[in-house]
């Protein structure tokens, strides 16, 4: 049978777009399939904050940050904690990716028109020893234009290739199976879904109006993860993190359902590290939701006091922005699936950012005028103030006693004791006026303010929580927010997928989250942040280039 294309890419998210554009640039014919409509092109990346992990960048150097490939690899390995036989390829991907982030990544993107906000963020700061988890220095580079800004260069390239006929989009094409003949993947077949005009991110119809079958020399699976499928998240939940949460909210649309992962596994692909996942603990329910159970992550600065559901401060070094999975493990060990921030208006004004392109209209819209207002406004950024006013998880009171009463009412219990909360806040407040302290979170705050980027836009001036001049008091109920799959299909550095017999499956490639962002789990157990979009870029590029070469 004649082939319909040289390569078929399943998934129109960032990894799929990168792979497809590389194939088209190599002069090959590529078909991009996606079960959603054209309005959802770019997938989850569109909704992201646009953070990228870069090493020894000009932006870092201008801010006095001393970084190196060796330091970044030390941080990556200490964070990943590779300890399994199946971590052979993930480890090789990690080494290659850190070299990419320290090498051509920035220039490659810049040549396509990509630009970076000049202040580098400091995510996942750890707090253990030098070989443990966390970024030793700030490395979180925000795309100027956030998620849409990272998607745009590849969407533009893809649409240019479509005009020449080298690339064909087939939206509303849901793959139901890979076609395997004599151990070689040679195409896909599935169902055509009825056209949809729903807004990007909203749930679309699954009504079938036809079927299709397509052939190619290679198939790249770039279908994303499982974060929108809570049943699958709970099914894969690792015992080391305790029982899965009874209540979770979604950081990704409903169509991030893991369906294609199951289909590819059924074709013989080897899925590894399925119990490794990345979920946030600072999730808040979206007061203006786009998809079901829509949640937003708070990107907190270092000053908010963090209490578990029983009213105890989280132990060192589980401070805001330090160790996401360490915090998740601790919170689930309490027997509850939520926790609390207590803070002031001064803190929320300076330190609260919300993840997501739609929550950052200044950066997304590339407006310097709006962005500068973050530092000069009397209030918090407008999206944060909207959550403070309308969000179900926010409580604002002038007095601590009233705040604690309202927190108990919102939680539906009486676990929080006013005297215990007051004593812990007062103890912290006694430390805040001294440059030399024993409170580890206050030490962390002082350390953050030594970095000019944090001092300018991410940390409030140290003050007592109970100082009414910085009020009102604010409490935020924090929920578990599903997000990323860290495991995936085992691949070599050319993104070729291994079968269960540990042999390469000819004609099959995987990229992005479906491949654990490379190798079947390039992050290991934890992420340094800014690495998910970057993983889509790197694995998509490798997959596209390798598939194009193999197509002859």
GROMACS .gro file of C-alpha atoms in nm, residues 27-439:
model
  413
   27UNK     CA    1   1.201   1.779   0.325
   28UNK     CA    2   0.982   1.491   0.440
   29UNK     CA    3   0.604   1.466   0.442
   30UNK     CA    4   0.437   1.462   0.782
   31UNK     CA    5   0.079   1.429   0.906
   32UNK     CA    6  -0.013   1.568   1.250
   33UNK     CA    7  -0.316   1.406   1.413
   34UNK     CA    8  -0.502   1.541   1.714
   35UNK     CA    9  -0.834   1.443   1.872
   36UNK     CA   10  -0.906   1.807   1.957
   37UNK     CA   11  -0.994   2.089   1.719
   38UNK     CA   12  -0.758   2.332   1.552
   39UNK     CA   13  -0.827   2.586   1.827
   40UNK     CA   14  -0.634   2.363   2.071
   41UNK     CA   15  -0.312   2.351   1.868
   42UNK     CA   16  -0.017   2.374   2.105
   43UNK     CA   17  -0.180   2.162   2.374
   44UNK     CA   18  -0.087   2.215   2.737
   45UNK     CA   19   0.209   2.435   2.652
   46UNK     CA   20  -0.027   2.715   2.550
   47UNK     CA   21  -0.160   2.735   2.906
   48UNK     CA   22   0.181   2.732   3.071
   49UNK     CA   23   0.380   3.009   3.237
   50UNK     CA   24   0.643   2.952   2.970
   51UNK     CA   25   0.929   2.870   3.207
   52UNK     CA   26   1.250   2.729   3.060
   53UNK     CA   27   1.550   2.576   3.236
   54UNK     CA   28   1.866   2.738   3.098
   55UNK     CA   29   2.221   2.714   3.228
   56UNK     CA   30   2.480   2.995   3.232
   57UNK     CA   31   2.258   3.219   3.021
   58UNK     CA   32   2.324   3.587   2.947
   59UNK     CA   33   2.020   3.666   3.164
   60UNK     CA   34   2.179   3.486   3.458
   61UNK     CA   35   2.517   3.647   3.408
   62UNK     CA   36   2.365   3.997   3.395
   63UNK     CA   37   2.212   3.931   3.737
   64UNK     CA   38   2.537   3.809   3.886
   65UNK     CA   39   2.436   3.442   3.888
   66UNK     CA   40   2.730   3.204   3.848
   67UNK     CA   41   2.609   2.884   3.685
   68UNK     CA   42   2.776   2.602   3.494
   69UNK     CA   43   2.694   2.275   3.322
   70UNK     CA   44   2.869   2.086   3.604
   71UNK     CA   45   2.663   2.260   3.874
   72UNK     CA   46   2.340   2.208   3.681
   73UNK     CA   47   2.414   1.840   3.627
   74UNK     CA   48   2.495   1.804   3.999
   75UNK     CA   49   2.159   1.959   4.081
   76UNK     CA   50   1.978   1.744   3.825
   77UNK     CA   51   2.124   1.417   3.948
   78UNK     CA   52   2.068   1.508   4.312
   79UNK     CA   53   1.708   1.590   4.229
   80UNK     CA   54   1.636   1.293   4.002
   81UNK     CA   55   1.761   1.030   4.246
   82UNK     CA   56   1.798   0.768   3.972
   83UNK     CA   57   1.803   0.431   4.146
   84UNK     CA   58   1.646   0.173   3.913
   85UNK     CA   59   1.777  -0.056   3.639
   86UNK     CA   60   1.537   0.113   3.396
   87UNK     CA   61   1.699   0.450   3.468
   88UNK     CA   62   1.978   0.376   3.217
   89UNK     CA   63   1.822   0.575   2.932
   90UNK     CA   64   1.665   0.843   3.154
   91UNK     CA   65   2.013   0.913   3.295
   92UNK     CA   66   2.160   0.946   2.944
   93UNK     CA   67   1.875   1.181   2.849
   94UNK     CA   68   1.940   1.388   3.160
   95UNK     CA   69   2.307   1.431   3.070
   96UNK     CA   70   2.217   1.523   2.712
   97UNK     CA   71   1.941   1.762   2.816
   98UNK     CA   72   2.152   1.955   3.066
   99UNK     CA   73   2.418   1.993   2.796
  100UNK     CA   74   2.146   2.120   2.558
  101UNK     CA   75   2.021   2.369   2.820
  102UNK     CA   76   2.378   2.490   2.873
  103UNK     CA   77   2.450   2.497   2.501
  104UNK     CA   78   2.242   2.561   2.191
  105UNK     CA   79   1.892   2.571   2.342
  106UNK     CA   80   1.872   2.947   2.393
  107UNK     CA   81   2.028   3.040   2.057
  108UNK     CA   82   1.816   2.784   1.874
  109UNK     CA   83   1.499   2.937   2.015
  110UNK     CA   84   1.619   3.293   1.974
  111UNK     CA   85   1.680   3.236   1.602
  112UNK     CA   86   1.305   3.164   1.574
  113UNK     CA   87   1.211   3.490   1.746
  114UNK     CA   88   1.174   3.357   2.101
  115UNK     CA   89   1.258   3.607   2.377
  116UNK     CA   90   1.305   3.585   2.755
  117UNK     CA   91   1.191   3.807   3.042
  118UNK     CA   92   1.511   3.952   3.195
  119UNK     CA   93   1.450   3.850   3.559
  120UNK     CA   94   1.539   3.484   3.618
  121UNK     CA   95   1.321   3.297   3.867
  122UNK     CA   96   1.445   3.066   4.140
  123UNK     CA   97   1.224   2.758   4.153
  124UNK     CA   98   1.262   2.438   4.357
  125UNK     CA   99   1.530   2.576   4.588
  126UNK     CA  100   1.573   2.258   4.786
  127UNK     CA  101   1.732   2.324   5.124
  128UNK     CA  102   1.920   2.000   5.177
  129UNK     CA  103   2.292   1.947   5.114
  130UNK     CA  104   2.478   2.042   4.795
  131UNK     CA  105   2.417   1.702   4.639
  132UNK     CA  106   2.048   1.694   4.727
  133UNK     CA  107   1.734   1.818   4.557
  134UNK     CA  108   1.699   2.166   4.418
  135UNK     CA  109   1.840   2.444   4.204
  136UNK     CA  110   2.156   2.587   4.359
  137UNK     CA  111   2.098   2.908   4.163
  138UNK     CA  112   1.807   3.075   3.979
  139UNK     CA  113   1.750   2.906   3.640
  140UNK     CA  114   1.379   2.958   3.566
  141UNK     CA  115   1.365   3.173   3.251
  142UNK     CA  116   1.014   3.299   3.172
  143UNK     CA  117   0.925   3.325   2.804
  144UNK     CA  118   0.824   3.677   2.699
  145UNK     CA  119   0.472   3.587   2.593
  146UNK     CA  120   0.445   3.291   2.838
  147UNK     CA  121   0.301   2.968   2.694
  148UNK     CA  122   0.173   3.118   2.368
  149UNK     CA  123   0.518   3.268   2.320
  150UNK     CA  124   0.684   2.926   2.327
  151UNK     CA  125   0.422   2.770   2.098
  152UNK     CA  126   0.422   3.051   1.840
  153UNK     CA  127   0.755   2.982   1.663
  154UNK     CA  128   0.666   2.619   1.605
  155UNK     CA  129   0.307   2.685   1.507
  156UNK     CA  130   0.435   2.942   1.257
  157UNK     CA  131   0.686   2.696   1.114
  158UNK     CA  132   0.419   2.426   1.096
  159UNK     CA  133   0.171   2.648   0.913
  160UNK     CA  134   0.440   2.754   0.667
  161UNK     CA  135   0.514   2.387   0.601
  162UNK     CA  136   0.141   2.322   0.556
  163UNK     CA  137   0.130   2.584   0.281
  164UNK     CA  138   0.395   2.392   0.088
  165UNK     CA  139   0.219   2.059   0.137
  166UNK     CA  140   0.497   1.902   0.343
  167UNK     CA  141   0.279   1.907   0.656
  168UNK     CA  142  -0.089   1.817   0.686
  169UNK     CA  143  -0.299   1.877   0.998
  170UNK     CA  144  -0.582   1.634   1.065
  171UNK     CA  145  -0.775   1.761   1.365
  172UNK     CA  146  -1.055   1.564   1.534
  173UNK     CA  147  -0.875   1.245   1.434
  174UNK     CA  148  -0.859   1.016   1.736
  175UNK     CA  149  -0.611   0.732   1.708
  176UNK     CA  150  -0.753   0.403   1.835
  177UNK     CA  151  -0.464   0.172   1.747
  178UNK     CA  152  -0.116   0.153   1.602
  179UNK     CA  153  -0.082  -0.070   1.296
  180UNK     CA  154   0.197  -0.323   1.353
  181UNK     CA  155   0.307  -0.572   1.086
  182UNK     CA  156   0.586  -0.821   1.158
  183UNK     CA  157   0.694  -0.610   1.453
  184UNK     CA  158   0.714  -0.287   1.254
  185UNK     CA  159   0.483   0.011   1.314
  186UNK     CA  160   0.358   0.130   0.977
  187UNK     CA  161   0.059   0.347   1.051
  188UNK     CA  162  -0.245   0.418   1.265
  189UNK     CA  163  -0.619   0.392   1.246
  190UNK     CA  164  -0.902   0.541   1.445
  191UNK     CA  165  -1.216   0.751   1.455
  192UNK     CA  166  -1.303   1.090   1.310
  193UNK     CA  167  -1.489   1.298   1.568
  194UNK     CA  168  -1.753   1.553   1.480
  195UNK     CA  169  -1.626   1.909   1.427
  196UNK     CA  170  -1.612   2.127   1.737
  197UNK     CA  171  -1.611   2.499   1.798
  198UNK     CA  172  -1.565   2.488   2.176
  199UNK     CA  173  -1.310   2.726   2.319
  200UNK     CA  174  -0.954   2.608   2.370
  201UNK     CA  175  -0.930   2.393   2.682
  202UNK     CA  176  -1.301   2.322   2.716
  203UNK     CA  177  -1.425   1.965   2.690
  204UNK     CA  178  -1.519   1.865   2.336
  205UNK     CA  179  -1.763   1.611   2.195
  206UNK     CA  180  -1.658   1.251   2.146
  207UNK     CA  181  -1.927   1.175   1.885
  208UNK     CA  182  -1.781   0.963   1.604
  209UNK     CA  183  -1.873   1.058   1.246
  210UNK     CA  184  -1.630   0.840   1.052
  211UNK     CA  185  -1.308   0.643   1.060
  212UNK     CA  186  -0.962   0.666   0.909
  213UNK     CA  187  -0.651   0.464   0.838
  214UNK     CA  188  -0.314   0.618   0.755
  215UNK     CA  189   0.022   0.468   0.666
  216UNK     CA  190   0.374   0.600   0.708
  217UNK     CA  191   0.731   0.481   0.755
  218UNK     CA  192   0.728   0.601   1.116
  219UNK     CA  193   0.489   0.709   1.390
  220UNK     CA  194   0.580   0.951   1.668
  221UNK     CA  195   0.360   0.937   1.979
  222UNK     CA  196   0.349   1.285   2.136
  223UNK     CA  197   0.012   1.259   2.305
  224UNK     CA  198   0.088   1.399   2.650
  225UNK     CA  199   0.029   1.251   2.994
  226UNK     CA  200  -0.249   1.154   3.233
  227UNK     CA  201  -0.307   1.465   3.448
  228UNK     CA  202  -0.667   1.517   3.336
  229UNK     CA  203  -0.762   1.159   3.422
  230UNK     CA  204  -0.785   1.141   3.801
  231UNK     CA  205  -0.874   0.772   3.799
  232UNK     CA  206  -0.550   0.695   3.617
  233UNK     CA  207  -0.354   0.926   3.848
  234UNK     CA  208  -0.488   0.738   4.150
  235UNK     CA  209  -0.423   0.402   3.981
  236UNK     CA  210  -0.056   0.490   3.932
  237UNK     CA  211  -0.016   0.677   4.262
  238UNK     CA  212   0.309   0.568   4.434
  239UNK     CA  213   0.285   0.412   4.779
  240UNK     CA  214   0.584   0.620   4.890
  241UNK     CA  215   0.357   0.927   4.877
  242UNK     CA  216   0.088   0.767   5.092
  243UNK     CA  217  -0.273   0.725   4.991
  244UNK     CA  218  -0.388   0.920   4.685
  245UNK     CA  219  -0.583   1.237   4.763
  246UNK     CA  220  -0.959   1.204   4.790
  247UNK     CA  221  -0.994   1.553   4.645
  248UNK     CA  222  -0.780   1.682   4.361
  249UNK     CA  223  -0.811   1.960   4.109
  250UNK     CA  224  -0.677   1.957   3.753
  251UNK     CA  225  -0.395   2.168   3.619
  252UNK     CA  226  -0.458   2.039   3.266
  253UNK     CA  227  -0.766   2.005   3.041
  254UNK     CA  228  -0.983   1.694   3.044
  255UNK     CA  229  -0.844   1.566   2.713
  256UNK     CA  230  -0.508   1.499   2.882
  257UNK     CA  231  -0.647   1.155   2.951
  258UNK     CA  232  -0.360   0.910   2.898
  259UNK     CA  233  -0.563   0.722   2.640
  260UNK     CA  234  -0.286   0.709   2.379
  261UNK     CA  235  -0.040   0.583   2.636
  262UNK     CA  236  -0.255   0.276   2.690
  263UNK     CA  237  -0.295   0.225   2.314
  264UNK     CA  238   0.080   0.244   2.255
  265UNK     CA  239   0.151   0.011   2.545
  266UNK     CA  240  -0.098  -0.237   2.400
  267UNK     CA  241   0.108  -0.235   2.080
  268UNK     CA  242   0.407  -0.364   2.276
  269UNK     CA  243   0.584  -0.044   2.384
  270UNK     CA  244   0.766  -0.057   2.716
  271UNK     CA  245   0.629   0.191   2.971
  272UNK     CA  246   0.861   0.254   3.265
  273UNK     CA  247   0.849   0.460   3.585
  274UNK     CA  248   0.472   0.495   3.568
  275UNK     CA  249   0.464   0.566   3.942
  276UNK     CA  250   0.673   0.881   3.905
  277UNK     CA  251   0.457   1.190   3.876
  278UNK     CA  252   0.462   1.560   3.949
  279UNK     CA  253   0.167   1.722   4.122
  280UNK     CA  254   0.157   2.059   4.295
  281UNK     CA  255   0.045   2.123   4.651
  282UNK     CA  256  -0.035   2.495   4.614
  283UNK     CA  257  -0.345   2.442   4.398
  284UNK     CA  258  -0.647   2.671   4.421
  285UNK     CA  259  -0.985   2.619   4.259
  286UNK     CA  260  -1.032   2.846   3.961
  287UNK     CA  261  -1.321   3.083   4.028
  288UNK     CA  262  -1.363   3.120   3.650
  289UNK     CA  263  -1.293   2.766   3.522
  290UNK     CA  264  -1.224   2.666   3.163
  291UNK     CA  265  -1.205   2.288   3.201
  292UNK     CA  266  -1.357   2.050   3.459
  293UNK     CA  267  -1.208   2.076   3.810
  294UNK     CA  268  -0.987   2.356   3.679
  295UNK     CA  269  -0.716   2.451   3.926
  296UNK     CA  270  -0.437   2.709   3.925
  297UNK     CA  271  -0.103   2.683   4.099
  298UNK     CA  272   0.022   2.961   4.322
  299UNK     CA  273   0.387   3.040   4.253
  300UNK     CA  274   0.472   3.161   4.604
  301UNK     CA  275   0.757   3.372   4.732
  302UNK     CA  276   0.934   3.267   5.052
  303UNK     CA  277   0.740   3.454   5.325
  304UNK     CA  278   0.398   3.288   5.363
  305UNK     CA  279   0.366   3.067   5.670
  306UNK     CA  280   0.266   2.715   5.572
  307UNK     CA  281   0.049   2.507   5.803
  308UNK     CA  282  -0.078   2.154   5.759
  309UNK     CA  283  -0.446   2.069   5.808
  310UNK     CA  284  -0.393   2.023   6.184
  311UNK     CA  285  -0.231   2.362   6.230
  312UNK     CA  286   0.139   2.269   6.247
  313UNK     CA  287   0.396   2.457   6.042
  314UNK     CA  288   0.552   2.241   5.773
  315UNK     CA  289   0.900   2.134   5.885
  316UNK     CA  290   1.224   2.267   5.738
  317UNK     CA  291   1.307   2.283   5.454
  318UNK     CA  292   0.951   2.248   5.324
  319UNK     CA  293   0.903   2.620   5.270
  320UNK     CA  294   0.721   2.780   4.978
  321UNK     CA  295   0.915   2.714   4.659
  322UNK     CA  296   1.154   2.457   4.807
  323UNK     CA  297   1.056   2.093   4.740
  324UNK     CA  298   0.724   2.015   4.574
  325UNK     CA  299   0.726   1.638   4.622
  326UNK     CA  300   0.869   1.666   4.972
  327UNK     CA  301   0.574   1.888   5.057
  328UNK     CA  302   0.332   1.646   4.890
  329UNK     CA  303   0.474   1.354   5.087
  330UNK     CA  304   0.447   1.543   5.415
  331UNK     CA  305   0.094   1.669   5.351
  332UNK     CA  306  -0.036   1.323   5.261
  333UNK     CA  307   0.129   1.181   5.575
  334UNK     CA  308  -0.100   1.399   5.788
  335UNK     CA  309  -0.406   1.203   5.677
  336UNK     CA  310  -0.545   1.509   5.498
  337UNK     CA  311  -0.512   1.623   5.137
  338UNK     CA  312  -0.492   1.998   5.192
  339UNK     CA  313  -0.284   2.258   5.376
  340UNK     CA  314  -0.290   2.633   5.447
  341UNK     CA  315  -0.095   2.949   5.377
  342UNK     CA  316  -0.129   3.238   5.622
  343UNK     CA  317   0.009   3.569   5.500
  344UNK     CA  318  -0.052   3.943   5.479
  345UNK     CA  319  -0.161   4.186   5.211
  346UNK     CA  320   0.202   4.303   5.183
  347UNK     CA  321   0.311   3.947   5.107
  348UNK     CA  322   0.040   3.867   4.855
  349UNK     CA  323   0.110   4.195   4.675
  350UNK     CA  324   0.477   4.113   4.616
  351UNK     CA  325   0.505   3.737   4.634
  352UNK     CA  326   0.200   3.577   4.477
  353UNK     CA  327   0.211   3.487   4.112
  354UNK     CA  328  -0.027   3.246   3.943
  355UNK     CA  329   0.091   2.987   3.697
  356UNK     CA  330  -0.063   2.995   3.351
  357UNK     CA  331  -0.071   3.217   3.047
  358UNK     CA  332  -0.425   3.337   3.112
  359UNK     CA  333  -0.333   3.443   3.467
  360UNK     CA  334  -0.048   3.666   3.349
  361UNK     CA  335  -0.194   3.902   3.088
  362UNK     CA  336   0.102   4.139   3.117
  363UNK     CA  337   0.368   3.879   3.031
  364UNK     CA  338   0.143   3.692   2.789
  365UNK     CA  339   0.050   4.013   2.611
  366UNK     CA  340   0.415   4.128   2.608
  367UNK     CA  341   0.322   4.454   2.777
  368UNK     CA  342   0.614   4.619   2.956
  369UNK     CA  343   0.380   4.885   3.092
  370UNK     CA  344   0.156   4.626   3.259
  371UNK     CA  345   0.453   4.422   3.380
  372UNK     CA  346   0.616   4.720   3.552
  373UNK     CA  347   0.293   4.774   3.745
  374UNK     CA  348   0.359   4.446   3.930
  375UNK     CA  349   0.627   4.632   4.124
  376UNK     CA  350   0.449   4.967   4.156
  377UNK     CA  351   0.082   4.882   4.214
  378UNK     CA  352  -0.062   4.925   4.562
  379UNK     CA  353  -0.248   4.598   4.532
  380UNK     CA  354  -0.153   4.254   4.408
  381UNK     CA  355  -0.167   4.182   4.033
  382UNK     CA  356  -0.526   4.193   3.907
  383UNK     CA  357  -0.562   3.814   3.858
  384UNK     CA  358  -0.441   3.756   4.216
  385UNK     CA  359  -0.680   4.018   4.355
  386UNK     CA  360  -0.962   3.851   4.158
  387UNK     CA  361  -0.886   3.520   4.327
  388UNK     CA  362  -0.866   3.692   4.665
  389UNK     CA  363  -1.212   3.836   4.607
  390UNK     CA  364  -1.385   3.548   4.430
  391UNK     CA  365  -1.180   3.234   4.499
  392UNK     CA  366  -1.339   2.963   4.710
  393UNK     CA  367  -1.008   2.895   4.886
  394UNK     CA  368  -0.931   3.252   5.001
  395UNK     CA  369  -1.020   3.404   5.338
  396UNK     CA  370  -0.952   3.768   5.432
  397UNK     CA  371  -0.991   3.897   5.787
  398UNK     CA  372  -0.847   4.175   6.003
  399UNK     CA  373  -0.805   3.965   6.318
  400UNK     CA  374  -0.632   3.629   6.355
  401UNK     CA  375  -0.912   3.480   6.565
  402UNK     CA  376  -1.168   3.556   6.297
  403UNK     CA  377  -0.933   3.417   6.033
  404UNK     CA  378  -0.888   3.085   6.216
  405UNK     CA  379  -1.262   3.052   6.273
  406UNK     CA  380  -1.324   3.104   5.901
  407UNK     CA  381  -1.053   2.853   5.810
  408UNK     CA  382  -1.220   2.587   6.023
  409UNK     CA  383  -1.555   2.669   5.870
  410UNK     CA  384  -1.417   2.635   5.517
  411UNK     CA  385  -1.251   2.302   5.602
  412UNK     CA  386  -1.564   2.175   5.773
  413UNK     CA  387  -1.387   2.081   6.096
  414UNK     CA  388  -1.227   2.233   6.406
  415UNK     CA  389  -0.871   2.105   6.361
  416UNK     CA  390  -0.713   2.450   6.381
  417UNK     CA  391  -0.665   2.586   6.733
  418UNK     CA  392  -0.633   2.961   6.765
  419UNK     CA  393  -0.383   2.955   7.053
  420UNK     CA  394  -0.150   2.713   6.869
  421UNK     CA  395  -0.163   2.912   6.544
  422UNK     CA  396  -0.108   3.239   6.731
  423UNK     CA  397   0.188   3.102   6.926
  424UNK     CA  398   0.364   2.980   6.610
  425UNK     CA  399   0.312   3.310   6.426
  426UNK     CA  400   0.426   3.517   6.723
  427UNK     CA  401   0.740   3.302   6.760
  428UNK     CA  402   0.824   3.361   6.396
  429UNK     CA  403   0.750   3.733   6.430
  430UNK     CA  404   0.999   3.768   6.716
  431UNK     CA  405   1.273   3.645   6.481
  432UNK     CA  406   1.197   3.866   6.184
  433UNK     CA  407   1.366   4.188   6.301
  434UNK     CA  408   1.708   4.025   6.350
  435UNK     CA  409   1.958   3.956   6.071
  436UNK     CA  410   2.077   3.649   6.266
  437UNK     CA  411   1.804   3.394   6.338
  438UNK     CA  412   1.739   3.027   6.403
  439UNK     CA  413   1.406   3.006   6.220
   0.00000   0.00000   0.00000
